[in-house]
Short mmCIF file of C-alpha atoms and ligand atoms in Angstrom, two decimals:
data_model
loop_
_atom_site.label_atom_id
_atom_site.label_comp_id
_atom_site.label_asym_id
_atom_site.label_seq_id
_atom_site.Cartn_x
_atom_site.Cartn_y
_atom_site.Cartn_z
CA MET A 654 138.63 -33.92 7.83
CA LYS A 655 139.26 -31.50 4.99
CA LYS A 656 136.57 -28.93 4.27
CA ASN A 657 136.67 -29.80 0.60
CA THR A 658 135.93 -33.44 1.33
CA ILE A 659 132.84 -32.50 3.32
CA ARG A 660 131.71 -30.08 0.67
CA ASP A 661 132.14 -32.75 -2.00
CA LEU A 662 130.25 -35.33 0.07
CA LYS A 663 127.38 -32.89 0.62
CA ARG A 664 127.15 -32.12 -3.10
CA ARG A 665 127.10 -35.83 -3.93
CA LEU A 666 124.49 -36.49 -1.28
CA VAL A 667 122.26 -33.78 -2.68
CA GLU A 668 122.70 -35.25 -6.18
CA GLY A 669 121.85 -38.72 -4.81
CA LEU A 670 118.62 -37.35 -3.24
CA GLN A 671 117.63 -35.84 -6.55
CA VAL A 672 118.36 -38.97 -8.58
CA LEU A 673 116.56 -41.24 -6.07
CA THR A 674 113.48 -38.96 -6.11
CA GLY A 675 113.50 -38.81 -9.91
CA GLU A 676 113.59 -42.60 -10.01
CA GLY A 677 110.61 -42.90 -7.64
CA VAL A 678 112.65 -44.44 -4.79
CA LEU A 679 112.38 -41.42 -2.53
CA SER A 680 109.30 -39.24 -2.14
CA GLY A 681 108.43 -36.67 0.48
CA SER A 682 109.88 -39.06 3.01
CA GLY A 683 113.03 -41.15 3.18
CA HIS A 684 116.69 -40.30 3.83
CA LEU A 685 120.16 -40.85 2.42
CA SER A 686 123.34 -40.60 4.45
CA ALA A 687 127.10 -40.77 3.91
CA ARG A 688 129.85 -41.70 6.36
CA ILE A 689 132.46 -38.96 6.84
CA PRO A 690 135.66 -41.01 6.34
CA GLY A 691 137.95 -41.30 9.35
CA THR A 692 135.35 -39.96 11.81
CA GLU A 693 132.50 -41.39 13.88
CA SER A 694 129.95 -39.22 12.11
CA PHE A 695 127.86 -39.05 8.97
CA LEU A 696 125.91 -36.61 6.79
CA ILE A 697 122.12 -36.87 6.34
CA ASN A 698 119.29 -34.80 4.84
CA PRO A 699 116.99 -33.11 7.35
CA ARG A 700 113.36 -33.94 8.06
CA PHE A 701 111.77 -32.69 4.86
CA ALA A 702 111.54 -33.97 1.26
CA GLY A 703 115.14 -34.83 0.29
CA VAL A 704 114.70 -33.43 -3.19
CA LEU A 705 114.24 -29.94 -1.69
CA ALA A 706 117.49 -30.09 0.32
CA GLY A 707 120.58 -28.14 -0.74
CA PRO A 708 124.14 -28.66 0.53
CA LYS A 709 123.62 -26.11 3.33
CA ASP A 710 120.69 -28.12 4.71
CA ILE A 711 122.68 -31.35 5.15
CA CYS A 712 123.24 -32.20 8.82
CA THR A 713 126.17 -33.90 10.55
CA VAL A 714 125.27 -36.61 13.08
CA ASP A 715 127.52 -38.61 15.42
CA PHE A 716 127.35 -42.37 15.85
CA ALA A 717 125.19 -41.91 18.94
CA GLY A 718 122.56 -40.40 16.65
CA ARG A 719 123.02 -36.80 17.89
CA ARG A 720 123.06 -33.83 15.48
CA ILE A 721 126.41 -32.05 15.80
CA ALA A 722 126.13 -29.64 12.87
CA GLY A 723 123.40 -28.28 10.59
CA LYS A 724 120.08 -26.69 11.43
CA GLY A 725 117.98 -29.88 11.48
CA PRO A 726 115.69 -31.29 12.54
CA ILE A 727 117.09 -34.70 11.64
CA PRO A 728 114.74 -37.54 10.63
CA SER A 729 113.10 -39.52 13.42
CA GLU A 730 114.46 -42.73 11.88
CA THR A 731 118.14 -41.52 12.08
CA PRO A 732 119.00 -44.47 14.39
CA ILE A 733 118.85 -46.68 11.25
CA HIS A 734 121.95 -44.86 9.99
CA SER A 735 123.94 -44.53 13.22
CA VAL A 736 123.48 -48.22 14.14
CA VAL A 737 124.44 -49.49 10.67
CA TYR A 738 127.63 -47.35 10.55
CA ARG A 739 128.64 -48.62 13.95
CA SER A 740 128.11 -52.27 13.03
CA ARG A 741 129.30 -52.26 9.39
CA SER A 742 132.74 -50.77 8.73
CA ASP A 743 132.38 -51.67 5.02
CA VAL A 744 129.34 -49.36 4.61
CA GLY A 745 129.89 -45.79 3.44
CA SER A 746 126.31 -44.87 2.63
CA VAL A 747 122.83 -45.82 3.88
CA LEU A 748 119.40 -45.25 2.39
CA HIS A 749 116.03 -45.70 4.01
CA CYS A 750 112.87 -45.23 1.93
CA HIS A 751 109.20 -46.19 1.73
CA ALA A 752 109.33 -47.27 -1.93
CA ARG A 753 106.09 -48.75 -3.27
CA TYR A 754 107.27 -52.03 -4.88
CA SER A 755 109.77 -52.89 -2.14
CA ILE A 756 106.84 -52.68 0.32
CA LEU A 757 104.64 -54.92 -1.84
CA LEU A 758 107.37 -57.50 -2.37
CA GLY A 759 108.19 -57.49 1.34
CA LEU A 760 104.69 -58.86 1.95
CA LEU A 761 105.48 -62.04 -0.02
CA ASP A 762 106.75 -65.01 1.96
CA THR A 763 108.97 -65.97 -0.95
CA GLY A 764 110.78 -62.61 -0.95
CA LEU A 765 112.89 -61.50 -3.92
CA VAL A 766 113.91 -64.21 -6.38
CA PRO A 767 117.25 -63.56 -8.16
CA PHE A 768 115.59 -63.92 -11.57
CA ASN A 769 117.31 -61.08 -13.51
CA ARG A 770 120.42 -58.91 -13.42
CA GLU A 771 118.92 -56.38 -11.04
CA ALA A 772 117.65 -59.00 -8.59
CA ARG A 773 120.90 -60.94 -8.79
CA ILE A 774 122.83 -58.26 -6.94
CA PHE A 775 120.82 -59.30 -3.88
CA ALA A 776 121.37 -63.06 -4.47
CA ASP A 777 123.41 -63.38 -1.22
CA GLY A 778 120.13 -62.76 0.60
CA LEU A 779 117.49 -60.08 1.12
CA PRO A 780 116.09 -60.52 4.62
CA ILE A 781 112.62 -59.35 5.57
CA PHE A 782 112.35 -57.54 8.93
CA PRO A 783 108.86 -58.37 10.28
CA ASP A 784 108.20 -55.17 12.28
CA SER A 785 106.45 -52.30 10.43
CA HIS A 786 107.08 -49.63 13.10
CA GLY A 787 109.06 -46.50 12.21
CA ILE A 788 112.64 -47.26 13.37
CA SER A 789 113.05 -44.32 15.70
CA SER A 790 114.78 -46.04 18.62
CA GLU A 791 118.22 -47.59 19.08
CA ASN A 792 116.63 -50.82 20.19
CA LEU A 793 114.55 -51.26 17.05
CA ALA A 794 117.45 -50.10 14.85
CA ARG A 795 119.69 -52.72 16.45
CA ARG A 796 117.15 -55.45 15.70
CA MET A 797 116.92 -54.17 12.10
CA ALA A 798 120.74 -54.23 11.81
CA ASP A 799 120.75 -57.80 13.12
CA ALA A 800 118.30 -58.77 10.37
CA LEU A 801 120.43 -56.91 7.76
CA ALA A 802 123.54 -58.73 9.06
CA SER A 803 126.21 -58.69 6.31
CA HIS A 804 123.73 -58.20 3.42
CA TYR A 805 123.23 -55.10 1.27
CA ALA A 806 119.53 -54.50 1.88
CA VAL A 807 116.69 -55.48 4.14
CA LEU A 808 112.96 -55.18 3.40
CA LEU A 809 110.88 -53.78 6.28
CA ARG A 810 107.48 -55.53 6.10
CA GLY A 811 104.70 -53.09 5.35
CA HIS A 812 107.08 -50.15 5.77
CA GLY A 813 109.92 -49.88 3.19
CA CYS A 814 113.54 -50.88 2.93
CA VAL A 815 117.11 -50.10 3.99
CA VAL A 816 119.88 -50.27 1.40
CA VAL A 817 123.60 -50.01 2.21
CA GLY A 818 126.73 -49.84 0.09
CA PRO A 819 130.29 -48.58 -0.22
CA GLY A 820 129.34 -45.04 -1.32
CA ILE A 821 126.50 -42.64 -2.17
CA GLU A 822 126.30 -43.52 -5.85
CA GLY A 823 126.58 -47.29 -5.43
CA THR A 824 123.97 -47.34 -2.67
CA SER A 825 121.64 -45.21 -4.75
CA ILE A 826 122.04 -47.47 -7.81
CA SER A 827 121.44 -50.60 -5.63
CA ALA A 828 118.26 -49.05 -4.28
CA ILE A 829 117.02 -48.15 -7.77
CA GLN A 830 117.81 -51.70 -8.95
CA LEU A 831 116.08 -53.18 -5.93
CA GLU A 832 112.91 -51.20 -6.53
CA ARG A 833 112.96 -52.14 -10.24
CA ALA A 834 113.57 -55.84 -9.46
CA CYS A 835 110.66 -55.85 -7.01
CA GLN A 836 108.39 -54.22 -9.61
CA ASP A 837 109.52 -56.69 -12.31
CA GLN A 838 109.06 -59.72 -10.07
CA LEU A 839 105.52 -58.69 -9.25
CA LEU A 840 104.83 -58.22 -12.97
CA LEU A 841 106.37 -61.60 -13.81
CA MET A 842 104.26 -63.27 -11.12
CA SER A 843 101.11 -62.19 -12.94
CA PHE A 844 101.85 -64.75 -15.68
CA THR A 845 104.46 -67.21 -14.35
CA THR A 846 106.54 -68.28 -11.34
CA PRO A 847 109.91 -66.48 -11.15
CA LYS A 848 112.90 -68.83 -10.93
CA PRO A 849 116.48 -67.97 -9.85
CA LEU A 850 119.02 -67.52 -12.65
CA PRO A 851 121.26 -70.59 -12.89
CA ASP A 852 124.29 -68.38 -12.24
CA ALA A 853 122.59 -66.23 -9.59
CA GLY A 854 125.41 -67.17 -7.18
CA ARG A 855 127.74 -64.85 -9.04
CA GLY A 856 126.01 -62.11 -7.06
CA ARG A 857 127.20 -58.56 -7.14
CA VAL A 858 130.36 -56.96 -8.43
CA ASN A 859 131.21 -54.43 -5.72
CA ALA A 860 133.82 -52.63 -7.89
CA ARG A 861 130.99 -51.75 -10.29
CA LEU A 862 129.14 -50.04 -7.47
CA GLU A 863 132.26 -48.23 -6.30
CA ASN A 864 132.71 -46.66 -9.71
CA PRO A 865 129.36 -46.82 -11.55
CA TYR A 866 130.87 -44.86 -14.46
CA ARG A 867 128.07 -45.66 -16.88
CA ALA A 868 124.94 -45.81 -14.70
CA TRP A 869 125.52 -42.76 -12.51
CA PRO A 870 126.45 -40.13 -15.14
CA PHE A 871 123.48 -41.35 -17.19
CA LEU A 872 121.16 -40.83 -14.21
CA LEU A 873 122.60 -37.36 -13.53
CA TYR A 874 121.96 -36.51 -17.17
CA LYS A 875 118.50 -38.10 -17.27
CA HIS A 876 117.37 -35.97 -14.33
CA ARG A 877 119.23 -32.89 -15.59
CA ILE A 878 121.47 -32.61 -12.52
CA GLY A 879 124.30 -30.41 -13.75
CA SER A 880 125.46 -29.60 -17.28
CA LYS A 881 126.31 -32.28 -19.80
CA ALA A 882 129.92 -30.98 -19.88
CA ARG A 883 130.31 -31.33 -16.10
CA ILE A 884 128.72 -34.79 -16.08
CA ARG A 885 131.01 -35.94 -18.92
CA ALA A 886 134.08 -34.54 -17.17
CA SER A 887 133.24 -36.61 -14.06
CA ILE A 888 133.26 -39.97 -15.88
CA LYS A 889 136.09 -42.29 -14.81
CA ALA A 890 135.71 -44.98 -17.47
CA LEU A 891 137.63 -48.23 -17.34
CA LYS A 892 140.43 -48.49 -19.90
CA GLU A 893 140.06 -50.60 -23.01
CA GLY A 894 140.60 -54.24 -22.19
CA GLU A 895 139.63 -53.71 -18.53
CA HIS A 896 136.31 -54.95 -17.28
CA TYR A 897 134.52 -55.68 -14.04
ZN1 ZN B 127 110.52 -45.39 7.54
#
């Protein structure tokens, strides 16, 4: 694996941690990881508030959950990441967090209703894992991964959620949209019963999450992560006439 690729992944991971914290998805706890392509290893922030981590703090962990580079310590719930990478070859990034509205919504028997555009990206199913324990063992992580199955997120009852996706930016945007959808559903429930959109089955557009050329640069700018010139230079907009 080229050094530049790792350096780039670490920078993007650090940016993801900052955006997710700015959006209220991450706090002092929670972790974001990225698969190192072509290897059986991934990068993850160490066991302190992700927003405080710089590229040099990011650890490398193998698929058995062992730290192989970086100072550490790695989070106790690292098995969430190693087990998901082993079982889902389509996943390039994993987030675990203890976000407020995801926890509240996970207590509802109805779960998330695909009632708006944010909720619709989870229309294929958002399972609820019933165990509220910290997922610090392989065994528990495997049960969580079974509940996640081929979906893009799982709510952990009374605990938080796990969100997966093709890459760091797409996973982060999914997690932000999930937290917002949970908050909006709870608000909606205070005055009516949420109903699925008639076209909820359209689900998600994965290409949009692989190149979120509008949402991600906006979030970098909103949270002042890098200069406006650098953020603009990174935009890979679709050509006129193209659309997702
Ligand atoms: Zn946790």
